[in-house]
Amino acid sequence: MCRFLAYIGPELPIESLLLAPENSLLNQSLDPELHPSLQLAGWGFAAWSDHLLHPEAPLRYHRPKAAFHDDNAKSVIPSLQAHTLLSHIRAASYDASVVQADENCHPFSFDHTPWIIAQNGALPHWRQLQRELLPHCKDQYLTQMRGTTDTEFLYVLLLSLLEGDSDEDVQRGFEKLLQVICKAARNLDLAALTKLKIALVSRERMIGVNFGCGHEGETDVTGDWQKLRDEDLPLSMLLEPIYLLTGANFQDYANTYDIDPCPEGEATSAILASEPLTENAEEWLKIEFGEIVFLERKDGLIRKTVRKLDV
């Protein structure tokens, strides 16, 4: 499975998010804690910092090779810091259909939008589904698509469906996204389990979405993801939560993802991840299947909202 990590909070060294912790994103690509698979198909990150020459735009870095083999990471990353970050390591099957190239590494970023995207998931049959989905796509985004991944196409489709950038607009956009995908799959008789665990990030904002549909294209999927591990692994992974950690003074805990817990409304930092990154998983809020979480940093504090998606 792919993995992602997003952060908003005070400016801090990117090294403390991607390299230093024992369970860092780069270390997970070689020695994962929870899901015993390697991510060898590339990795990348995008970061906003007030210390960049263009602080309103994300600095992007990606390489189409295993993160733990990236000889540039340990020389570039220690020189950078950020207040907003989205990072991703890519898993892909190894066959002739998989293209390992810079343009296929997450996160994806287009002009004319504040949003960047990464995901841990897949849209089966997405090339055939384009017959039904392309009419929903706007040329201003389609013409920016450079790679061959389902995630970049989902990015085009989502941006085309957005009517604005408010939390309400983004939620409606994601709800429309799954609705048009399910309708296209039904029309083409291509219904299949579709796991969409998506991180959508802009400056000082991040949104996590955990949804999709089951083997028959149904969206009202239920079950205990842990009990399903041995009997239906794809369904288990569909229903698995994504994880959120909020608190204060993250910068005081060198080489870990530890943070000081604090009451609702007093958090200064937030980390959204595809799996819990500390030994105590109970510290992490679970964003369950069918939920969307909105986080925004204003006046140094994190505003958080969790809602059910209407699909």
PDB file of C-alpha atoms in Angstrom:
ATOM      1  CA  MET A   1       0.000   0.000   0.000  1.00  0.00           C
ATOM      2  CA  CYS A   2       1.048   3.598  -0.499  1.00  0.00           C
ATOM      3  CA  ARG A   3       1.586   5.842   2.519  1.00  0.00           C
ATOM      4  CA  PHE A   4       1.114   9.539   3.104  1.00  0.00           C
ATOM      5  CA  LEU A   5       1.838  12.062   5.842  1.00  0.00           C
ATOM      6  CA  ALA A   6       0.546  15.624   6.043  1.00  0.00           C
ATOM      7  CA  TYR A   7       1.449  18.303   8.591  1.00  0.00           C
ATOM      8  CA  ILE A   8       0.292  21.795   9.542  1.00  0.00           C
ATOM      9  CA  GLY A   9       1.701  23.743  12.477  1.00  0.00           C
ATOM     10  CA  PRO A  10       4.614  25.970  13.431  1.00  0.00           C
ATOM     11  CA  GLU A  11       7.562  26.057  11.062  1.00  0.00           C
ATOM     12  CA  LEU A  12       9.919  23.192  11.823  1.00  0.00           C
ATOM     13  CA  PRO A  13      12.665  21.242  10.055  1.00  0.00           C
ATOM     14  CA  ILE A  14      11.242  18.864   7.458  1.00  0.00           C
ATOM     15  CA  GLU A  15      13.874  16.412   8.674  1.00  0.00           C
ATOM     16  CA  SER A  16      11.867  15.978  11.899  1.00  0.00           C
ATOM     17  CA  LEU A  17       8.874  14.823   9.824  1.00  0.00           C
ATOM     18  CA  LEU A  18      10.484  12.722   7.093  1.00  0.00           C
ATOM     19  CA  LEU A  19      13.899  11.492   8.283  1.00  0.00           C
ATOM     20  CA  ALA A  20      14.598  11.651  12.000  1.00  0.00           C
ATOM     21  CA  PRO A  21      11.842   9.579  13.686  1.00  0.00           C
ATOM     22  CA  GLU A  22      12.428   5.861  13.924  1.00  0.00           C
ATOM     23  CA  ASN A  23       9.063   5.330  12.221  1.00  0.00           C
ATOM     24  CA  SER A  24       9.587   8.147   9.712  1.00  0.00           C
ATOM     25  CA  LEU A  25       7.931   8.036   6.317  1.00  0.00           C
ATOM     26  CA  LEU A  26      11.210   7.186   4.596  1.00  0.00           C
ATOM     27  CA  ASN A  27      11.978   4.433   7.095  1.00  0.00           C
ATOM     28  CA  GLN A  28       8.505   2.968   6.568  1.00  0.00           C
ATOM     29  CA  SER A  29       9.318   2.490   2.905  1.00  0.00           C
ATOM     30  CA  LEU A  30      11.940  -0.090   3.948  1.00  0.00           C
ATOM     31  CA  ASP A  31      10.871  -1.253   7.428  1.00  0.00           C
ATOM     32  CA  PRO A  32       7.116  -0.698   7.810  1.00  0.00           C
ATOM     33  CA  GLU A  33       5.545  -1.076  11.240  1.00  0.00           C
ATOM     34  CA  LEU A  34       1.992  -2.137  10.332  1.00  0.00           C
ATOM     35  CA  HIS A  35       1.726  -3.170   6.685  1.00  0.00           C
ATOM     36  CA  PRO A  36       4.545  -5.557   5.696  1.00  0.00           C
ATOM     37  CA  SER A  37       5.148  -4.344   2.160  1.00  0.00           C
ATOM     38  CA  LEU A  38       7.856  -2.231   0.604  1.00  0.00           C
ATOM     39  CA  GLN A  39       7.249   0.941  -1.371  1.00  0.00           C
ATOM     40  CA  LEU A  40       9.687   0.930  -4.266  1.00  0.00           C
ATOM     41  CA  ALA A  41       7.942   2.983  -6.953  1.00  0.00           C
ATOM     42  CA  GLY A  42       8.950   6.483  -5.910  1.00  0.00           C
ATOM     43  CA  TRP A  43       8.218   9.158  -3.370  1.00  0.00           C
ATOM     44  CA  GLY A  44       7.867  12.887  -2.962  1.00  0.00           C
ATOM     45  CA  PHE A  45       6.761  15.821  -0.858  1.00  0.00           C
ATOM     46  CA  ALA A  46       5.463  19.357  -1.193  1.00  0.00           C
ATOM     47  CA  ALA A  47       6.029  22.021   1.467  1.00  0.00           C
ATOM     48  CA  TRP A  48       5.069  25.601   2.212  1.00  0.00           C
ATOM     49  CA  SER A  49       7.442  27.795   4.192  1.00  0.00           C
ATOM     50  CA  ASP A  50       7.554  31.490   4.999  1.00  0.00           C
ATOM     51  CA  HIS A  51      11.296  31.289   4.301  1.00  0.00           C
ATOM     52  CA  LEU A  52      10.959  30.359   0.639  1.00  0.00           C
ATOM     53  CA  LEU A  53      11.326  33.010  -2.056  1.00  0.00           C
ATOM     54  CA  HIS A  54       7.735  32.244  -3.062  1.00  0.00           C
ATOM     55  CA  PRO A  55       6.033  31.397   0.244  1.00  0.00           C
ATOM     56  CA  GLU A  56       2.562  31.291  -1.310  1.00  0.00           C
ATOM     57  CA  ALA A  57       3.510  28.271  -3.476  1.00  0.00           C
ATOM     58  CA  PRO A  58       4.638  24.789  -2.421  1.00  0.00           C
ATOM     59  CA  LEU A  59       8.185  23.596  -2.990  1.00  0.00           C
ATOM     60  CA  ARG A  60       7.885  20.166  -4.646  1.00  0.00           C
ATOM     61  CA  TYR A  61      10.391  17.313  -4.654  1.00  0.00           C
ATOM     62  CA  HIS A  62       9.906  13.839  -6.094  1.00  0.00           C
ATOM     63  CA  ARG A  63      11.993  10.936  -7.341  1.00  0.00           C
ATOM     64  CA  PRO A  64      10.893   7.718  -9.115  1.00  0.00           C
ATOM     65  CA  LYS A  65      12.967   5.405  -6.950  1.00  0.00           C
ATOM     66  CA  ALA A  66      12.698   3.812  -3.523  1.00  0.00           C
ATOM     67  CA  ALA A  67      12.776   6.535  -0.859  1.00  0.00           C
ATOM     68  CA  PHE A  68      15.366   4.682   1.206  1.00  0.00           C
ATOM     69  CA  HIS A  69      17.671   4.630  -1.847  1.00  0.00           C
ATOM     70  CA  ASP A  70      17.328   8.356  -2.535  1.00  0.00           C
ATOM     71  CA  ASP A  71      20.857   9.662  -2.190  1.00  0.00           C
ATOM     72  CA  ASN A  72      19.634  13.274  -2.311  1.00  0.00           C
ATOM     73  CA  ALA A  73      17.163  13.079   0.573  1.00  0.00           C
ATOM     74  CA  LYS A  74      19.691  13.334   3.378  1.00  0.00           C
ATOM     75  CA  SER A  75      21.444  16.290   1.769  1.00  0.00           C
ATOM     76  CA  VAL A  76      18.396  18.301   0.657  1.00  0.00           C
ATOM     77  CA  ILE A  77      15.851  17.743   3.432  1.00  0.00           C
ATOM     78  CA  PRO A  78      17.979  18.964   6.408  1.00  0.00           C
ATOM     79  CA  SER A  79      18.181  22.392   4.752  1.00  0.00           C
ATOM     80  CA  LEU A  80      14.411  22.842   4.602  1.00  0.00           C
ATOM     81  CA  GLN A  81      11.631  23.737   7.002  1.00  0.00           C
ATOM     82  CA  ALA A  82       7.885  24.062   6.598  1.00  0.00           C
ATOM     83  CA  HIS A  83       4.607  24.960   8.273  1.00  0.00           C
ATOM     84  CA  THR A  84       2.543  22.867   5.818  1.00  0.00           C
ATOM     85  CA  LEU A  85       3.678  19.613   4.228  1.00  0.00           C
ATOM     86  CA  LEU A  86       2.292  16.698   2.248  1.00  0.00           C
ATOM     87  CA  SER A  87       4.520  13.695   1.604  1.00  0.00           C
ATOM     88  CA  HIS A  88       3.930  10.302  -0.012  1.00  0.00           C
ATOM     89  CA  ILE A  89       5.670   7.043  -0.796  1.00  0.00           C
ATOM     90  CA  ARG A  90       4.328   5.097  -3.735  1.00  0.00           C
ATOM     91  CA  ALA A  91       3.622   1.394  -3.988  1.00  0.00           C
ATOM     92  CA  ALA A  92       2.977  -0.152  -7.393  1.00  0.00           C
ATOM     93  CA  SER A  93       2.941  -3.567  -8.953  1.00  0.00           C
ATOM     94  CA  TYR A  94       5.917  -4.414 -11.126  1.00  0.00           C
ATOM     95  CA  ASP A  95       4.749  -5.102 -14.640  1.00  0.00           C
ATOM     96  CA  ALA A  96       4.893  -3.457 -18.034  1.00  0.00           C
ATOM     97  CA  SER A  97       1.837  -1.276 -17.312  1.00  0.00           C
ATOM     98  CA  VAL A  98       3.504   0.549 -14.408  1.00  0.00           C
ATOM     99  CA  VAL A  99       5.521   3.618 -15.347  1.00  0.00           C
ATOM    100  CA  GLN A 100       8.120   4.753 -12.840  1.00  0.00           C
ATOM    101  CA  ALA A 101       8.773   8.383 -13.617  1.00  0.00           C
ATOM    102  CA  ASP A 102       8.861  11.753 -11.872  1.00  0.00           C
ATOM    103  CA  GLU A 103       5.440  12.690 -13.221  1.00  0.00           C
ATOM    104  CA  ASN A 104       3.854   9.648 -11.542  1.00  0.00           C
ATOM    105  CA  CYS A 105       5.110  10.474  -8.049  1.00  0.00           C
ATOM    106  CA  HIS A 106       2.749  12.120  -5.567  1.00  0.00           C
ATOM    107  CA  PRO A 107       1.876  14.733  -4.480  1.00  0.00           C
ATOM    108  CA  PHE A 108       0.360  16.254  -7.595  1.00  0.00           C
ATOM    109  CA  SER A 109       0.133  20.007  -8.059  1.00  0.00           C
ATOM    110  CA  PHE A 110      -1.585  21.999 -10.824  1.00  0.00           C
ATOM    111  CA  ASP A 111      -1.810  25.677 -11.702  1.00  0.00           C
ATOM    112  CA  HIS A 112      -5.050  27.595 -11.042  1.00  0.00           C
ATOM    113  CA  THR A 113      -5.792  25.792  -7.769  1.00  0.00           C
ATOM    114  CA  PRO A 114      -4.510  26.093  -4.184  1.00  0.00           C
ATOM    115  CA  TRP A 115      -4.814  22.326  -3.658  1.00  0.00           C
ATOM    116  CA  ILE A 116      -2.281  19.514  -3.953  1.00  0.00           C
ATOM    117  CA  ILE A 117      -3.179  15.837  -3.586  1.00  0.00           C
ATOM    118  CA  ALA A 118      -1.813  12.422  -2.591  1.00  0.00           C
ATOM    119  CA  GLN A 119      -3.618   9.194  -1.895  1.00  0.00           C
ATOM    120  CA  ASN A 120      -3.360   5.685  -0.543  1.00  0.00           C
ATOM    121  CA  GLY A 121      -5.824   3.908  -2.775  1.00  0.00           C
ATOM    122  CA  ALA A 122      -6.745   2.972  -6.303  1.00  0.00           C
ATOM    123  CA  LEU A 123      -9.434   3.517  -8.907  1.00  0.00           C
ATOM    124  CA  PRO A 124      -9.768   0.202 -10.791  1.00  0.00           C
ATOM    125  CA  HIS A 125     -10.435   0.315 -14.538  1.00  0.00           C
ATOM    126  CA  TRP A 126      -9.871   4.081 -14.528  1.00  0.00           C
ATOM    127  CA  ARG A 127      -8.773   4.158 -18.152  1.00  0.00           C
ATOM    128  CA  GLN A 128     -12.036   2.567 -19.310  1.00  0.00           C
ATOM    129  CA  LEU A 129     -14.058   4.686 -16.901  1.00  0.00           C
ATOM    130  CA  GLN A 130     -12.716   7.793 -18.619  1.00  0.00           C
ATOM    131  CA  ARG A 131     -15.296   7.196 -21.361  1.00  0.00           C
ATOM    132  CA  GLU A 132     -17.956   8.234 -18.861  1.00  0.00           C
ATOM    133  CA  LEU A 133     -15.899  10.572 -16.672  1.00  0.00           C
ATOM    134  CA  LEU A 134     -14.164  12.825 -19.209  1.00  0.00           C
ATOM    135  CA  PRO A 135     -17.298  14.969 -19.803  1.00  0.00           C
ATOM    136  CA  HIS A 136     -17.030  16.030 -16.151  1.00  0.00           C
ATOM    137  CA  CYS A 137     -13.402  17.144 -16.572  1.00  0.00           C
ATOM    138  CA  LYS A 138     -12.359  20.713 -17.366  1.00  0.00           C
ATOM    139  CA  ASP A 139      -9.724  21.375 -20.007  1.00  0.00           C
ATOM    140  CA  GLN A 140      -7.771  23.713 -17.723  1.00  0.00           C
ATOM    141  CA  TYR A 141      -6.904  20.684 -15.573  1.00  0.00           C
ATOM    142  CA  LEU A 142      -6.857  17.935 -18.211  1.00  0.00           C
ATOM    143  CA  THR A 143      -4.201  19.789 -20.167  1.00  0.00           C
ATOM    144  CA  GLN A 144      -1.939  19.802 -17.101  1.00  0.00           C
ATOM    145  CA  MET A 145      -2.047  16.012 -16.644  1.00  0.00           C
ATOM    146  CA  ARG A 146       1.434  14.661 -17.375  1.00  0.00           C
ATOM    147  CA  GLY A 147       1.515  11.167 -15.892  1.00  0.00           C
ATOM    148  CA  THR A 148      -0.236   7.816 -16.152  1.00  0.00           C
ATOM    149  CA  THR A 149      -1.691   7.348 -12.658  1.00  0.00           C
ATOM    150  CA  ASP A 150      -5.262   7.059 -11.460  1.00  0.00           C
ATOM    151  CA  THR A 151      -4.506   9.576  -8.690  1.00  0.00           C
ATOM    152  CA  GLU A 152      -3.627  12.344 -11.126  1.00  0.00           C
ATOM    153  CA  PHE A 153      -6.822  11.659 -13.056  1.00  0.00           C
ATOM    154  CA  LEU A 154      -8.828  11.738  -9.802  1.00  0.00           C
ATOM    155  CA  TYR A 155      -7.182  15.100  -9.098  1.00  0.00           C
ATOM    156  CA  VAL A 156      -8.379  16.406 -12.487  1.00  0.00           C
ATOM    157  CA  LEU A 157     -11.892  15.097 -11.845  1.00  0.00           C
ATOM    158  CA  LEU A 158     -12.103  16.482  -8.305  1.00  0.00           C
ATOM    159  CA  LEU A 159     -10.844  19.938  -9.273  1.00  0.00           C
ATOM    160  CA  SER A 160     -13.341  20.003 -12.133  1.00  0.00           C
ATOM    161  CA  LEU A 161     -16.209  19.218  -9.752  1.00  0.00           C
ATOM    162  CA  LEU A 162     -15.251  21.796  -7.107  1.00  0.00           C
ATOM    163  CA  GLU A 163     -17.435  24.907  -7.055  1.00  0.00           C
ATOM    164  CA  GLY A 164     -15.268  26.705  -4.482  1.00  0.00           C
ATOM    165  CA  ASP A 165     -12.623  26.166  -1.803  1.00  0.00           C
ATOM    166  CA  SER A 166     -14.736  26.318   1.387  1.00  0.00           C
ATOM    167  CA  ASP A 167     -15.087  23.195   3.537  1.00  0.00           C
ATOM    168  CA  GLU A 168     -18.666  22.821   2.313  1.00  0.00           C
ATOM    169  CA  ASP A 169     -17.617  23.148  -1.330  1.00  0.00           C
ATOM    170  CA  VAL A 170     -14.857  20.594  -0.911  1.00  0.00           C
ATOM    171  CA  GLN A 171     -17.158  18.113   0.815  1.00  0.00           C
ATOM    172  CA  ARG A 172     -19.727  18.426  -1.976  1.00  0.00           C
ATOM    173  CA  GLY A 173     -16.923  18.002  -4.498  1.00  0.00           C
ATOM    174  CA  PHE A 174     -15.804  14.723  -2.948  1.00  0.00           C
ATOM    175  CA  GLU A 175     -19.392  13.490  -2.710  1.00  0.00           C
ATOM    176  CA  LYS A 176     -19.923  14.252  -6.421  1.00  0.00           C
ATOM    177  CA  LEU A 177     -16.595  12.556  -7.190  1.00  0.00           C
ATOM    178  CA  LEU A 178     -17.696   9.199  -5.792  1.00  0.00           C
ATOM    179  CA  GLN A 179     -21.197   9.535  -7.246  1.00  0.00           C
ATOM    180  CA  VAL A 180     -19.972  10.041 -10.817  1.00  0.00           C
ATOM    181  CA  ILE A 181     -17.386   7.249 -10.427  1.00  0.00           C
ATOM    182  CA  CYS A 182     -20.016   4.779  -9.186  1.00  0.00           C
ATOM    183  CA  LYS A 183     -22.408   5.772 -11.949  1.00  0.00           C
ATOM    184  CA  ALA A 184     -19.705   5.345 -14.591  1.00  0.00           C
ATOM    185  CA  ALA A 185     -18.766   1.923 -13.192  1.00  0.00           C
ATOM    186  CA  ARG A 186     -22.415   0.819 -13.307  1.00  0.00           C
ATOM    187  CA  ASN A 187     -22.904   2.105 -16.846  1.00  0.00           C
ATOM    188  CA  LEU A 188     -19.833   0.231 -18.078  1.00  0.00           C
ATOM    189  CA  ASP A 189     -20.397  -2.855 -15.904  1.00  0.00           C
ATOM    190  CA  LEU A 190     -17.024  -2.254 -14.212  1.00  0.00           C
ATOM    191  CA  ALA A 191     -18.051  -2.124 -10.549  1.00  0.00           C
ATOM    192  CA  ALA A 192     -15.112  -3.035  -8.314  1.00  0.00           C
ATOM    193  CA  LEU A 193     -13.766  -2.362  -4.847  1.00  0.00           C
ATOM    194  CA  THR A 194     -12.463   1.204  -4.917  1.00  0.00           C
ATOM    195  CA  LYS A 195     -10.324   2.472  -2.030  1.00  0.00           C
ATOM    196  CA  LEU A 196      -9.949   6.248  -1.919  1.00  0.00           C
ATOM    197  CA  LYS A 197      -7.977   7.480   1.089  1.00  0.00           C
ATOM    198  CA  ILE A 198      -7.018  10.978   0.036  1.00  0.00           C
ATOM    199  CA  ALA A 199      -5.061  13.872   1.522  1.00  0.00           C
ATOM    200  CA  LEU A 200      -5.915  17.241  -0.027  1.00  0.00           C
ATOM    201  CA  VAL A 201      -3.656  20.045   1.204  1.00  0.00           C
ATOM    202  CA  SER A 202      -3.214  23.773   0.662  1.00  0.00           C
ATOM    203  CA  ARG A 203      -1.350  26.454   2.600  1.00  0.00           C
ATOM    204  CA  GLU A 204      -2.309  26.128   6.318  1.00  0.00           C
ATOM    205  CA  ARG A 205      -5.113  23.663   5.444  1.00  0.00           C
ATOM    206  CA  MET A 206      -5.439  19.935   5.065  1.00  0.00           C
ATOM    207  CA  ILE A 207      -8.383  17.669   4.364  1.00  0.00           C
ATOM    208  CA  GLY A 208      -8.446  13.913   4.829  1.00  0.00           C
ATOM    209  CA  VAL A 209     -11.028  11.721   3.094  1.00  0.00           C
ATOM    210  CA  ASN A 210     -11.665   8.039   3.755  1.00  0.00           C
ATOM    211  CA  PHE A 211     -14.242   6.564   1.400  1.00  0.00           C
ATOM    212  CA  GLY A 212     -14.821   4.372  -1.625  1.00  0.00           C
ATOM    213  CA  CYS A 213     -17.057   1.464  -2.553  1.00  0.00           C
ATOM    214  CA  GLY A 214     -17.173  -2.283  -2.059  1.00  0.00           C
ATOM    215  CA  HIS A 215     -16.762  -5.234  -4.393  1.00  0.00           C
ATOM    216  CA  GLU A 216     -20.169  -4.659  -6.031  1.00  0.00           C
ATOM    217  CA  GLY A 217     -19.841  -0.886  -6.197  1.00  0.00           C
ATOM    218  CA  GLU A 218     -21.850  -0.285  -3.018  1.00  0.00           C
ATOM    219  CA  THR A 219     -20.959   2.747  -0.877  1.00  0.00           C
ATOM    220  CA  ASP A 220     -22.654   1.637   2.366  1.00  0.00           C
ATOM    221  CA  VAL A 221     -19.839  -0.774   3.233  1.00  0.00           C
ATOM    222  CA  THR A 222     -19.660  -2.025   6.832  1.00  0.00           C
ATOM    223  CA  GLY A 223     -17.558  -4.482   8.818  1.00  0.00           C
ATOM    224  CA  ASP A 224     -14.717  -4.814  11.295  1.00  0.00           C
ATOM    225  CA  TRP A 225     -11.577  -4.078   9.298  1.00  0.00           C
ATOM    226  CA  GLN A 226      -9.335  -5.898  11.790  1.00  0.00           C
ATOM    227  CA  LYS A 227     -11.430  -9.097  11.755  1.00  0.00           C
ATOM    228  CA  LEU A 228     -11.523  -8.989   7.963  1.00  0.00           C
ATOM    229  CA  ARG A 229      -7.717  -8.995   7.677  1.00  0.00           C
ATOM    230  CA  ASP A 230      -7.425 -12.745   7.034  1.00  0.00           C
ATOM    231  CA  GLU A 231     -10.648 -13.350   5.104  1.00  0.00           C
ATOM    232  CA  ASP A 232     -10.889 -10.296   2.787  1.00  0.00           C
ATOM    233  CA  LEU A 233      -7.754  -8.148   2.842  1.00  0.00           C
ATOM    234  CA  PRO A 234      -8.912  -5.644   0.161  1.00  0.00           C
ATOM    235  CA  LEU A 235     -12.167  -5.012   2.051  1.00  0.00           C
ATOM    236  CA  SER A 236     -10.239  -4.724   5.320  1.00  0.00           C
ATOM    237  CA  MET A 237      -7.970  -2.079   3.817  1.00  0.00           C
ATOM    238  CA  LEU A 238     -10.979  -0.225   2.409  1.00  0.00           C
ATOM    239  CA  LEU A 239     -12.573  -0.003   5.868  1.00  0.00           C
ATOM    240  CA  GLU A 240      -9.358   0.784   7.752  1.00  0.00           C
ATOM    241  CA  PRO A 241      -9.249   4.302   9.248  1.00  0.00           C
ATOM    242  CA  ILE A 242      -6.815   7.050   8.418  1.00  0.00           C
ATOM    243  CA  TYR A 243      -5.268   8.711  11.457  1.00  0.00           C
ATOM    244  CA  LEU A 244      -5.008  12.187  12.909  1.00  0.00           C
ATOM    245  CA  LEU A 245      -2.802  13.442  15.753  1.00  0.00           C
ATOM    246  CA  THR A 246      -3.269  16.951  17.140  1.00  0.00           C
ATOM    247  CA  GLY A 247      -1.596  18.703  20.048  1.00  0.00           C
ATOM    248  CA  ALA A 248       1.063  21.224  20.987  1.00  0.00           C
ATOM    249  CA  ASN A 249       4.855  21.513  21.185  1.00  0.00           C
ATOM    250  CA  PHE A 250       5.557  18.915  18.520  1.00  0.00           C
ATOM    251  CA  GLN A 251       8.863  20.671  17.856  1.00  0.00           C
ATOM    252  CA  ASP A 252      10.027  19.840  21.404  1.00  0.00           C
ATOM    253  CA  TYR A 253      10.107  16.074  20.770  1.00  0.00           C
ATOM    254  CA  ALA A 254      13.163  15.470  18.631  1.00  0.00           C
ATOM    255  CA  ASN A 255      13.284  12.318  16.501  1.00  0.00           C
ATOM    256  CA  THR A 256       9.716  11.214  17.347  1.00  0.00           C
ATOM    257  CA  TYR A 257       6.134  11.982  16.419  1.00  0.00           C
ATOM    258  CA  ASP A 258       5.220  12.611  20.050  1.00  0.00           C
ATOM    259  CA  ILE A 259       3.199  15.694  20.942  1.00  0.00           C
ATOM    260  CA  ASP A 260       1.647  17.259  24.035  1.00  0.00           C
ATOM    261  CA  PRO A 261      -2.072  16.461  24.194  1.00  0.00           C
ATOM    262  CA  CYS A 262      -4.329  19.446  24.769  1.00  0.00           C
ATOM    263  CA  PRO A 263      -8.039  20.294  24.883  1.00  0.00           C
ATOM    264  CA  GLU A 264     -10.090  20.764  21.724  1.00  0.00           C
ATOM    265  CA  GLY A 265      -9.360  24.161  20.219  1.00  0.00           C
ATOM    266  CA  GLU A 266      -5.920  24.561  21.809  1.00  0.00           C
ATOM    267  CA  ALA A 267      -3.861  22.394  19.443  1.00  0.00           C
ATOM    268  CA  THR A 268      -1.131  24.126  17.455  1.00  0.00           C
ATOM    269  CA  SER A 269      -0.017  21.197  15.250  1.00  0.00           C
ATOM    270  CA  ALA A 270      -1.699  18.375  13.353  1.00  0.00           C
ATOM    271  CA  ILE A 271      -0.415  15.293  11.545  1.00  0.00           C
ATOM    272  CA  LEU A 272      -2.619  13.288   9.182  1.00  0.00           C
ATOM    273  CA  ALA A 273      -1.266   9.881   8.191  1.00  0.00           C
ATOM    274  CA  SER A 274      -2.263   6.619   6.578  1.00  0.00           C
ATOM    275  CA  GLU A 275      -1.306   4.812   9.796  1.00  0.00           C
ATOM    276  CA  PRO A 276      -0.491   5.771  13.400  1.00  0.00           C
ATOM    277  CA  LEU A 277       3.167   6.700  13.766  1.00  0.00           C
ATOM    278  CA  THR A 278       3.656   6.480  17.533  1.00  0.00           C
ATOM    279  CA  GLU A 279       3.735   3.435  19.802  1.00  0.00           C
ATOM    280  CA  ASN A 280       0.486   4.485  21.466  1.00  0.00           C
ATOM    281  CA  ALA A 281      -2.035   4.286  18.635  1.00  0.00           C
ATOM    282  CA  GLU A 282      -4.790   5.403  21.009  1.00  0.00           C
ATOM    283  CA  GLU A 283      -3.384   8.941  20.822  1.00  0.00           C
ATOM    284  CA  TRP A 284      -4.560   9.139  17.217  1.00  0.00           C
ATOM    285  CA  LEU A 285      -8.088  10.062  16.204  1.00  0.00           C
ATOM    286  CA  LYS A 286      -9.470   7.549  13.715  1.00  0.00           C
ATOM    287  CA  ILE A 287     -11.058   9.008  10.616  1.00  0.00           C
ATOM    288  CA  GLU A 288     -13.396   6.133   9.838  1.00  0.00           C
ATOM    289  CA  PHE A 289     -14.599   4.903   6.479  1.00  0.00           C
ATOM    290  CA  GLY A 290     -17.137   7.368   5.094  1.00  0.00           C
ATOM    291  CA  GLU A 291     -15.721  10.366   6.979  1.00  0.00           C
ATOM    292  CA  ILE A 292     -13.978  13.584   5.975  1.00  0.00           C
ATOM    293  CA  VAL A 293     -11.841  15.727   8.287  1.00  0.00           C
ATOM    294  CA  PHE A 294     -11.096  19.420   7.785  1.00  0.00           C
ATOM    295  CA  LEU A 295      -8.137  21.100   9.471  1.00  0.00           C
ATOM    296  CA  GLU A 296      -7.069  24.709   9.238  1.00  0.00           C
ATOM    297  CA  ARG A 297      -4.474  26.721  11.136  1.00  0.00           C
ATOM    298  CA  LYS A 298      -5.572  30.239  12.105  1.00  0.00           C
ATOM    299  CA  ASP A 299      -3.846  32.536  14.565  1.00  0.00           C
ATOM    300  CA  GLY A 300      -1.549  29.657  15.527  1.00  0.00           C
ATOM    301  CA  LEU A 301      -4.373  27.261  16.476  1.00  0.00           C
ATOM    302  CA  ILE A 302      -5.815  24.239  14.669  1.00  0.00           C
ATOM    303  CA  ARG A 303      -9.508  24.220  13.794  1.00  0.00           C
ATOM    304  CA  LYS A 304     -10.821  20.671  13.254  1.00  0.00           C
ATOM    305  CA  THR A 305     -14.139  19.408  11.875  1.00  0.00           C
ATOM    306  CA  VAL A 306     -15.080  15.770  11.189  1.00  0.00           C
ATOM    307  CA  ARG A 307     -18.177  15.013   9.110  1.00  0.00           C
ATOM    308  CA  LYS A 308     -19.917  12.067   7.493  1.00  0.00           C
ATOM    309  CA  LEU A 309     -19.940  12.043   3.719  1.00  0.00           C
ATOM    310  CA  ASP A 310     -23.323  11.813   2.024  1.00  0.00           C
ATOM    311  CA  VAL A 311     -22.816   9.258  -0.732  1.00  0.00           C
TER     312      VAL A 311
END
